[in-house]
Structures are given as C-alpha cells and as structure tokens.
Short mmCIF file of C-alpha atoms in Angstrom, two decimals:
data_model
loop_
_atom_site.label_atom_id
_atom_site.label_comp_id
_atom_site.label_asym_id
_atom_site.label_seq_id
_atom_site.Cartn_x
_atom_site.Cartn_y
_atom_site.Cartn_z
CA MET E 1342 13.37 9.46 -32.90
CA GLY E 1343 13.34 11.80 -35.83
CA ALA E 1344 15.25 15.02 -36.29
CA GLY E 1345 14.01 16.65 -33.14
CA GLY E 1346 13.71 13.41 -31.18
CA ARG E 1347 17.38 12.46 -31.45
CA MET E 1348 18.56 15.63 -29.83
CA SER E 1349 19.45 15.48 -26.16
CA VAL E 1350 19.60 18.09 -23.46
CA PRO E 1351 23.24 19.18 -23.41
CA THR E 1352 25.34 17.97 -20.52
CA SER E 1353 26.02 21.55 -19.51
CA SER E 1354 22.35 21.93 -18.59
CA LYS E 1355 22.61 19.25 -15.94
CA LYS E 1356 23.14 21.36 -12.88
CA SER E 1357 24.70 20.16 -9.68
CA GLU E 1358 22.24 19.24 -6.96
CA THR E 1359 23.08 22.46 -5.11
CA ASP E 1360 22.34 24.55 -8.20
CA GLY E 1361 19.21 22.52 -8.86
CA LEU E 1362 17.81 23.48 -5.45
CA LYS E 1363 18.36 27.20 -6.00
CA ARG E 1364 15.04 29.00 -6.24
CA VAL E 1365 13.97 29.95 -9.72
CA PRO E 1366 12.89 33.55 -10.32
CA CYS E 1367 9.27 34.26 -9.42
CA GLU E 1368 9.04 37.74 -10.96
CA THR E 1369 7.33 38.41 -14.29
CA PRO E 1370 9.77 37.12 -16.95
CA PRO E 1371 11.62 39.62 -19.15
CA PHE E 1372 10.47 37.64 -22.22
CA THR E 1373 7.06 36.78 -23.62
CA LEU E 1374 5.42 33.57 -24.78
CA GLY E 1375 5.51 34.98 -28.29
CA GLU E 1376 9.28 35.41 -28.12
CA LEU E 1377 9.66 31.81 -26.99
CA LYS E 1378 7.45 30.58 -29.83
CA LYS E 1379 9.39 32.64 -32.35
CA ALA E 1380 12.65 30.99 -31.22
CA ILE E 1381 11.28 27.51 -31.97
CA PRO E 1382 11.62 26.27 -35.57
CA PRO E 1383 8.14 26.37 -37.18
CA HIS E 1384 8.21 22.67 -38.12
CA CYS E 1385 8.17 21.78 -34.41
CA PHE E 1386 4.51 22.77 -34.25
CA LYS E 1387 3.50 20.55 -37.19
CA ARG E 1388 1.69 17.32 -36.38
CA SER E 1389 2.19 14.33 -38.67
CA ILE E 1390 -0.31 11.47 -38.71
CA PRO E 1391 2.15 8.89 -40.10
CA ARG E 1392 4.83 9.88 -37.61
CA SER E 1393 2.46 9.99 -34.64
CA PHE E 1394 1.10 6.55 -35.53
CA SER E 1395 4.61 5.20 -36.01
CA TYR E 1396 5.39 5.70 -32.32
CA LEU E 1397 2.07 4.20 -31.25
CA ILE E 1398 2.40 1.19 -33.55
CA TRP E 1399 5.97 0.60 -32.40
CA ASP E 1400 4.85 0.58 -28.78
CA ILE E 1401 2.02 -1.82 -29.62
CA ILE E 1402 4.40 -4.17 -31.44
CA ILE E 1403 6.85 -4.23 -28.51
CA ALA E 1404 4.05 -4.75 -25.96
CA SER E 1405 2.57 -7.55 -28.12
CA CYS E 1406 5.97 -9.26 -28.36
CA PHE E 1407 6.35 -9.15 -24.58
CA TYR E 1408 2.87 -10.61 -24.19
CA TYR E 1409 3.52 -13.36 -26.74
CA VAL E 1410 6.79 -14.41 -25.14
CA ALA E 1411 5.30 -14.36 -21.64
CA THR E 1412 2.21 -16.40 -22.50
CA ASN E 1413 3.94 -18.93 -24.78
CA TYR E 1414 7.37 -19.49 -23.27
CA PHE E 1415 7.41 -18.61 -19.57
CA SER E 1416 5.56 -21.82 -18.71
CA LEU E 1417 8.36 -23.79 -20.37
CA LEU E 1418 11.04 -22.31 -18.14
CA PRO E 1419 12.43 -24.21 -15.18
CA GLN E 1420 10.75 -23.12 -11.97
CA PRO E 1421 13.47 -20.80 -10.60
CA LEU E 1422 13.75 -18.91 -13.91
CA SER E 1423 10.03 -18.21 -14.08
CA TYR E 1424 10.29 -16.28 -10.82
CA LEU E 1425 12.76 -13.99 -12.56
CA ALA E 1426 11.02 -13.90 -15.95
CA TRP E 1427 7.67 -12.60 -14.72
CA PRO E 1428 9.06 -9.60 -12.76
CA LEU E 1429 11.19 -8.73 -15.78
CA TYR E 1430 8.09 -8.88 -17.98
CA TRP E 1431 6.10 -6.73 -15.56
CA VAL E 1432 8.71 -3.97 -15.50
CA CYS E 1433 9.36 -3.98 -19.27
CA GLN E 1434 5.69 -4.16 -20.17
CA GLY E 1435 4.84 -1.46 -17.63
CA CYS E 1436 7.43 0.87 -19.15
CA VAL E 1437 6.23 0.31 -22.73
CA LEU E 1438 2.58 0.76 -21.76
CA THR E 1439 3.52 3.99 -20.00
CA GLY E 1440 4.71 5.15 -23.42
CA VAL E 1441 1.29 4.23 -24.83
CA TRP E 1442 -0.27 6.20 -21.98
CA VAL E 1443 1.80 9.26 -22.93
CA ILE E 1444 0.65 9.07 -26.57
CA ALA E 1445 -3.00 8.86 -25.46
CA HIS E 1446 -2.30 11.86 -23.21
CA GLU E 1447 -1.04 13.73 -26.28
CA CYS E 1448 -4.34 12.99 -27.99
CA GLY E 1449 -6.08 14.81 -25.15
CA HIS E 1450 -3.94 17.86 -25.91
CA HIS E 1451 -4.71 17.66 -29.67
CA ALA E 1452 -1.02 17.00 -30.29
CA PHE E 1453 -1.42 13.71 -32.20
CA SER E 1454 -2.88 14.99 -35.47
CA ASP E 1455 -4.65 17.97 -37.03
CA TYR E 1456 -8.01 16.22 -36.61
CA GLN E 1457 -9.74 16.42 -33.24
CA TRP E 1458 -11.97 13.41 -34.01
CA LEU E 1459 -8.93 11.26 -34.76
CA ASP E 1460 -7.14 12.39 -31.61
CA ASP E 1461 -10.21 11.65 -29.51
CA THR E 1462 -10.73 8.24 -31.12
CA VAL E 1463 -7.14 7.13 -30.56
CA GLY E 1464 -7.07 8.63 -27.07
CA LEU E 1465 -10.36 7.00 -26.07
CA ILE E 1466 -9.24 3.56 -27.24
CA PHE E 1467 -5.83 3.51 -25.61
CA HIS E 1468 -6.64 5.38 -22.43
CA SER E 1469 -9.62 3.08 -21.93
CA PHE E 1470 -7.34 0.08 -22.44
CA LEU E 1471 -5.29 1.40 -19.50
CA LEU E 1472 -8.48 2.05 -17.46
CA VAL E 1473 -8.25 5.82 -17.80
CA PRO E 1474 -11.54 7.67 -18.47
CA TYR E 1475 -10.32 9.57 -21.54
CA PHE E 1476 -12.63 12.57 -21.80
CA SER E 1477 -12.96 12.88 -18.03
CA TRP E 1478 -9.23 13.17 -17.53
CA LYS E 1479 -8.76 15.20 -20.71
CA TYR E 1480 -10.90 17.99 -19.29
CA SER E 1481 -9.48 17.97 -15.76
CA HIS E 1482 -5.94 17.77 -17.13
CA ARG E 1483 -6.54 20.72 -19.43
CA ARG E 1484 -7.64 22.70 -16.40
CA HIS E 1485 -4.39 21.71 -14.72
CA HIS E 1486 -2.54 23.18 -17.69
CA SER E 1487 -4.66 26.32 -17.48
CA ASN E 1488 -3.98 26.77 -13.76
CA THR E 1489 -0.53 25.32 -13.10
CA GLY E 1490 1.10 26.74 -9.99
CA SER E 1491 -2.13 28.23 -8.62
CA LEU E 1492 -2.86 27.32 -5.01
CA GLU E 1493 -6.58 27.86 -5.52
CA ARG E 1494 -7.25 26.49 -9.00
CA ASP E 1495 -4.62 23.91 -9.96
CA GLU E 1496 -6.10 20.43 -10.34
CA VAL E 1497 -3.55 17.96 -8.96
CA PHE E 1498 -0.67 17.79 -6.49
CA VAL E 1499 -1.90 21.05 -5.02
CA PRO E 1500 0.43 21.66 -2.04
CA LYS E 1501 -1.04 22.33 1.37
CA GLN E 1502 -0.22 25.31 3.53
CA LYS E 1503 1.14 24.56 6.99
CA SER E 1504 -2.17 25.29 8.69
CA ALA E 1505 -3.83 22.55 6.60
CA ILE E 1506 -1.43 19.80 7.65
CA LYS E 1507 -3.28 17.18 9.71
CA TRP E 1508 -2.32 16.53 13.32
CA TYR E 1509 -0.73 13.22 12.39
CA GLY E 1510 1.50 14.81 9.76
CA LYS E 1511 4.43 15.23 12.13
CA TYR E 1512 4.31 11.53 12.98
CA LEU E 1513 4.70 10.63 9.30
CA ASN E 1514 7.62 13.02 8.78
CA ASN E 1515 10.24 10.31 9.28
CA PRO E 1516 11.79 7.60 7.09
CA LEU E 1517 9.17 4.96 7.92
CA GLY E 1518 6.27 7.36 7.51
CA ARG E 1519 7.60 8.67 4.20
CA THR E 1520 8.12 5.11 2.94
CA VAL E 1521 4.53 4.17 3.73
CA MET E 1522 3.19 7.36 2.16
CA LEU E 1523 5.22 6.84 -1.03
CA ILE E 1524 4.09 3.22 -1.35
CA VAL E 1525 0.44 4.25 -1.00
CA GLN E 1526 0.93 7.18 -3.37
CA PHE E 1527 2.49 5.11 -6.14
CA THR E 1528 0.15 2.12 -5.87
CA LEU E 1529 -3.22 3.66 -5.01
CA GLY E 1530 -2.67 7.34 -5.78
CA TRP E 1531 -3.92 7.30 -9.38
CA PRO E 1532 -7.18 5.35 -8.84
CA LEU E 1533 -7.85 7.34 -5.64
CA TYR E 1534 -7.44 10.59 -7.58
CA LEU E 1535 -9.77 9.44 -10.36
CA ALA E 1536 -12.41 8.08 -8.01
CA PHE E 1537 -12.24 10.46 -5.03
CA ASN E 1538 -10.09 13.43 -6.16
CA VAL E 1539 -7.41 12.60 -3.56
CA SER E 1540 -4.59 15.20 -3.80
CA GLY E 1541 -6.73 17.21 -6.22
CA ARG E 1542 -8.27 20.66 -6.10
CA PRO E 1543 -11.07 21.00 -3.52
CA TYR E 1544 -14.56 21.07 -5.01
CA ASP E 1545 -18.02 21.53 -3.59
CA GLY E 1546 -19.58 18.13 -4.04
CA PHE E 1547 -18.38 14.68 -5.03
CA ALA E 1548 -15.48 15.24 -7.45
CA CYS E 1549 -15.19 11.90 -9.24
CA HIS E 1550 -13.85 11.43 -12.78
CA PHE E 1551 -16.42 8.70 -13.44
CA HIS E 1552 -19.43 10.81 -12.38
CA PRO E 1553 -20.93 12.88 -15.22
CA ASN E 1554 -22.50 15.34 -12.79
CA ALA E 1555 -19.31 15.89 -10.82
CA PRO E 1556 -18.43 19.57 -10.21
CA ILE E 1557 -15.25 19.08 -12.25
CA TYR E 1558 -17.29 19.30 -15.48
CA ASN E 1559 -19.64 21.75 -17.13
CA ASP E 1560 -22.88 20.86 -18.87
CA ARG E 1561 -21.29 20.64 -22.33
CA GLU E 1562 -18.84 18.00 -21.14
CA ARG E 1563 -21.17 15.63 -19.29
CA LEU E 1564 -22.20 13.47 -22.28
CA GLN E 1565 -18.56 12.70 -23.01
CA ILE E 1566 -18.06 11.54 -19.43
CA TYR E 1567 -20.65 8.83 -20.17
CA ILE E 1568 -18.60 7.87 -23.23
CA SER E 1569 -15.46 7.65 -21.08
CA ASP E 1570 -17.29 5.40 -18.63
CA ALA E 1571 -18.52 3.21 -21.50
CA GLY E 1572 -14.94 2.77 -22.66
CA ILE E 1573 -13.83 1.69 -19.20
CA LEU E 1574 -16.76 -0.74 -18.86
CA ALA E 1575 -15.98 -2.28 -22.26
CA VAL E 1576 -12.37 -2.94 -21.25
CA CYS E 1577 -13.45 -4.30 -17.86
CA TYR E 1578 -15.82 -6.70 -19.63
CA GLY E 1579 -12.97 -7.80 -21.91
CA LEU E 1580 -10.76 -8.42 -18.88
CA TYR E 1581 -13.57 -10.40 -17.25
CA ARG E 1582 -13.86 -12.61 -20.33
CA TYR E 1583 -10.10 -13.08 -20.45
CA ALA E 1584 -10.02 -14.04 -16.77
CA ALA E 1585 -12.92 -16.46 -17.29
CA ALA E 1586 -11.06 -18.13 -20.15
CA GLN E 1587 -7.45 -18.01 -18.93
CA GLY E 1588 -7.83 -17.60 -15.17
CA MET E 1589 -7.59 -14.64 -12.85
CA ALA E 1590 -3.91 -15.32 -12.16
CA SER E 1591 -3.08 -15.10 -15.87
CA MET E 1592 -5.01 -11.84 -16.25
CA LEU E 1593 -3.23 -10.30 -13.27
CA CYS E 1594 0.18 -11.43 -14.51
CA VAL E 1595 -0.13 -10.28 -18.12
CA TYR E 1596 -2.20 -7.13 -17.49
CA GLY E 1597 -2.84 -6.29 -13.84
CA VAL E 1598 0.70 -5.97 -12.56
CA PRO E 1599 1.98 -4.04 -15.62
CA LEU E 1600 -0.97 -1.67 -15.16
CA LEU E 1601 0.08 -1.07 -11.55
CA ILE E 1602 3.53 -0.15 -12.84
CA VAL E 1603 2.02 2.21 -15.43
CA ASN E 1604 -0.01 3.89 -12.71
CA GLY E 1605 3.05 4.13 -10.47
CA PHE E 1606 5.13 5.74 -13.20
CA LEU E 1607 2.32 8.14 -14.03
CA VAL E 1608 2.13 9.37 -10.43
CA LEU E 1609 5.92 9.46 -10.07
CA ILE E 1610 6.41 11.46 -13.27
CA THR E 1611 3.65 13.94 -12.43
CA TYR E 1612 4.80 14.28 -8.83
CA LEU E 1613 8.40 15.04 -9.78
CA GLN E 1614 7.39 17.44 -12.55
CA HIS E 1615 5.52 19.68 -10.13
CA THR E 1616 7.16 19.07 -6.77
CA HIS E 1617 10.59 20.60 -6.28
CA PRO E 1618 12.15 22.80 -3.56
CA SER E 1619 13.11 25.43 -6.13
CA LEU E 1620 9.64 25.95 -7.61
CA PRO E 1621 7.22 28.68 -6.50
CA HIS E 1622 3.46 28.47 -6.12
CA TYR E 1623 1.18 31.48 -6.26
CA ASP E 1624 -2.08 32.60 -4.72
CA SER E 1625 -4.62 34.63 -6.65
CA SER E 1626 -2.87 37.93 -5.88
CA GLU E 1627 0.29 36.89 -7.76
CA TRP E 1628 -0.59 34.03 -10.09
CA ASP E 1629 -0.67 34.36 -13.85
CA TRP E 1630 -0.66 31.61 -16.47
CA PHE E 1631 2.84 32.29 -17.82
CA ARG E 1632 4.65 32.16 -14.49
CA GLY E 1633 2.57 29.16 -13.48
CA ALA E 1634 3.51 27.28 -16.64
CA LEU E 1635 7.18 27.97 -15.93
CA ALA E 1636 6.84 26.55 -12.41
CA THR E 1637 7.66 23.01 -13.46
CA VAL E 1638 10.86 21.03 -13.84
CA ASP E 1639 12.43 18.71 -16.39
CA ARG E 1640 13.89 15.47 -15.02
CA ASP E 1641 16.28 12.84 -16.33
CA TYR E 1642 15.03 9.23 -16.39
CA GLY E 1643 17.93 7.92 -18.44
CA ILE E 1644 16.89 5.51 -21.20
CA LEU E 1645 13.29 5.78 -20.02
CA ASN E 1646 13.19 9.32 -21.40
CA LYS E 1647 12.89 7.75 -24.86
CA VAL E 1648 10.54 4.98 -23.73
CA PHE E 1649 8.26 7.63 -22.22
CA HIS E 1650 8.46 9.77 -25.37
CA ASN E 1651 10.36 12.52 -23.57
CA ILE E 1652 7.44 13.64 -21.41
CA THR E 1653 9.94 13.48 -18.55
CA ASP E 1654 12.70 15.78 -19.80
CA THR E 1655 10.68 18.25 -21.92
CA HIS E 1656 7.86 19.06 -19.52
CA VAL E 1657 8.60 22.79 -19.38
CA ALA E 1658 8.14 23.06 -23.16
CA HIS E 1659 5.04 20.85 -22.91
CA HIS E 1660 3.40 23.25 -20.46
CA LEU E 1661 4.21 26.23 -22.63
CA PHE E 1662 3.11 24.61 -25.91
CA SER E 1663 0.94 21.61 -25.10
CA THR E 1664 -0.25 20.99 -28.68
CA MET E 1665 3.33 20.40 -29.84
CA PRO E 1666 4.03 16.72 -30.74
CA HIS E 1667 6.41 14.92 -28.41
CA TYR E 1668 8.83 14.14 -31.25
CA HIS E 1669 9.66 17.84 -31.60
CA ALA E 1670 9.81 18.67 -27.89
CA MET E 1671 13.56 18.12 -27.44
CA GLU E 1672 14.37 20.44 -30.33
CA ALA E 1673 11.98 23.04 -28.94
CA THR E 1674 13.49 22.75 -25.47
CA LYS E 1675 16.97 23.35 -26.86
CA ALA E 1676 15.69 26.40 -28.75
CA ILE E 1677 14.01 28.12 -25.79
CA LYS E 1678 16.55 27.37 -23.06
CA PRO E 1679 18.82 30.35 -23.89
CA ILE E 1680 15.82 32.68 -23.60
CA LEU E 1681 14.43 31.07 -20.44
CA GLY E 1682 17.78 31.33 -18.64
CA ASP E 1683 17.24 30.97 -14.88
CA TYR E 1684 13.52 30.45 -15.47
CA TYR E 1685 14.32 27.01 -16.90
CA GLN E 1686 14.67 24.30 -14.28
CA PHE E 1687 16.35 20.97 -15.03
CA ASP E 1688 17.25 18.57 -12.25
CA GLY E 1689 19.45 15.62 -13.16
CA THR E 1690 19.30 14.10 -9.67
CA PRO E 1691 18.69 10.33 -9.98
CA VAL E 1692 14.95 9.78 -9.95
CA PHE E 1693 14.61 7.69 -6.81
CA LYS E 1694 16.96 9.95 -4.90
CA ALA E 1695 14.93 12.96 -6.04
CA MET E 1696 11.69 11.20 -5.09
CA TRP E 1697 12.94 10.66 -1.53
CA ARG E 1698 14.32 14.19 -1.26
CA GLU E 1699 11.06 15.79 -2.44
CA ALA E 1700 9.03 13.64 -0.06
CA LYS E 1701 11.29 14.85 2.75
CA GLU E 1702 11.66 18.52 1.81
CA CYS E 1703 8.33 19.41 0.18
CA ILE E 1704 5.79 18.94 2.97
CA TYR E 1705 3.87 22.22 2.72
CA VAL E 1706 4.19 25.70 1.24
CA GLU E 1707 4.49 28.99 3.07
CA PRO E 1708 4.67 32.64 1.96
CA ASP E 1709 7.96 34.02 0.75
CA ARG E 1710 9.99 35.30 3.72
CA GLU E 1711 13.00 36.48 1.73
CA GLY E 1712 11.20 39.07 -0.39
CA ASP E 1713 8.12 41.26 -0.32
CA LYS E 1714 5.88 39.09 -2.50
CA LYS E 1715 3.26 37.84 -0.08
CA GLY E 1716 1.44 35.89 -2.79
CA VAL E 1717 4.46 33.71 -3.61
CA PHE E 1718 4.81 30.44 -1.71
CA TRP E 1719 7.75 28.05 -1.35
CA TYR E 1720 8.08 24.54 0.00
CA ASN E 1721 9.18 23.88 3.57
CA ASN E 1722 9.31 20.82 5.85
CA LYS E 1723 9.58 22.21 9.39
CA LEU E 1724 6.64 20.82 11.35
#
C-alpha cells in the first residue's frame, strides 16, 4: 500500500485477551468528532481515482490469474493433486474476491472517488458480479452506519435481549449447538439477510433487499432497487450461459464455491466487528451517534488485513469517517488512537478463537448492573 497503507497498528496496541475483554467506557467521550478529524492529516480524506482503481485492477488481475490457472492447468494434474488444487483455488480466489467486495462497499460510502456517478457505476458492476444488490445494500448499510449500537434502529447483528431468546436457545448453548449455528450463519447468513432480513432490524412488512417496496426504503430510493435487481439478473443470466457452455460443475468450481467463501468472510468480518463482550449497546434513552460509532472493534486477520484492504483492522476509523479511502485508514487510525484512549478497542485474539468465544459469550444483552445507566446494555450468556 501507499504511504498510509504501509503503516501497521503498533504492537503495543495489541492488548492481552484479558485487557481486550475489559468493558470500554460508555459515557459521553471527553473529545469530539471534530477533534478526532483535526488529528488526522488532511491528505487522508482525499480520494484518488488512479489510486482507487489501482487496488481494484490489481485484485482483478490476481483473480483472473487464479481463474486462468484453474481452468487451463488443473485438468492436467494427476488425480490426487487436483483434489488439493481446487480447495486451494477456492480459498485464494475467495479471499481476493472479498477484497473486490470491500472496494465495491467503499463505492457505496462515496469513498472511491469524488464523483458519485463513478462510485455508483463501479459499485453496481462489482457488487452485482458478487450477487450483491448494490443500491439496496448501500442504503441499508448507510442506515447501519447512522444507527450503530442502537438496539432499536441498527440494521444488522442487532443483539436480542434475554426475554426475546427463543425457548430452544438454551439447547443450542453448547459446543454442538454453537457449531451448527456458526455453520449456518457463515454459509446461509448473508443470502438470508438479503432475502428475509434474518438478524436484521425488525420492520413492519416484508423487509427484503430485492423488493423495491420493502419498508427498508423510502420512495426516492425505490427506482434504484430495480436497478440493483437488474444487475443481479444480468449476472445470473451470465452464469446460466457459462453453465450451459462449460457445465454446472465448472461454474460451481470457478465461481460458486469462491462466492460462498466471500459470503462467509463478509459475515465473519461484520460479526466480529460488532460483537464483542467489551462493547456496549444503547436503547433510545442513552444512544447517540458518536458513542454508537465507537462501539465497534478492530481485529487482526494477519496477512488478510492487506488482502481485505484493511477493513478488518481499521473499522473504528471507518465508522467515524466512512468516506475516507481505505488506503489512508491505517494512518488515520494511528493518528486518532492517542485521543480515543480507552474508547478505542483492538482485539488481537486469533480470529477463529475470537469467533468461538463471541458465539459462546455474546448470547443476549441486558441492562448495565454495575452502574446507574439503565439505557446501556452489555452482552451476557447465562440462560
């Protein structure tokens, strides 16, 4: 990455697991958003078309190379090696396409260029390629950013209170139950959210990202939902033609399985960014945008931080300044950390260990019992 992109979170910020589980402050911060912005070098807010395209083109080149090698050389391998080559392709291609997904997500935040039409064009093309309804998700995701940490208005991974846990919840609160739930969450969670709003904010009516009249959207946004659907249908038709020419098995191998991995990473990343024992949630009596935006956590995915364009380890800065390009986010994070102090949460716990811990510890939220803030809620797991 460039100047900002090469910078890493200092080792000293990687807290021990015990420190990482310590509750972050839930009071109104002693600093303002303006003070945080002032601490960030001004160039971090500048979007560059050549630089933004350079990351996208690089991802496309790598993905195309993987595709070329898989379709031209895997069939020449001896039988045992092909069983190893295809899983390796699926994982590598899934990781690279997750990076493409992140860039399309930046377009939805107007962080790709200074031109909204260009951002929407690039975002529509590449989100559609990954079967994401671009405008539909752009609008619901923006509302997530506007309502992060709110128990009533946040859009996704809204935690339940104990009274809302289903009767069978206690029977799933064991290693086998958690394993099944995680498998379902990371394989079907994304399409179920898009199609049926599973794990999303409750709405009156059928909340579907493909339905222009869904209650998620207002009247000014409905036409663009049709455009999103047209993009998805165009890609589905292309996949149908590819399967007709090359076979369904080929289509699933070169595209279908990598897409499952992209979807799994998307859910995993989002889940771990907003689910952590140390993070508060707020009801309407306590919530405000600033504290809600701070109620997220940066994670360490190792080398995948770079592959995923640092959406994993700069998510706090992303929620505070969502129009900032990803290639400046590391520099911005380093600049604001001294001001954030205890309000900044970084957890360096290995990802799969953290995933299991959060699934075990973060079952529901309940009001704060240690202080007098009745509108502040923390995770618990005692059923």
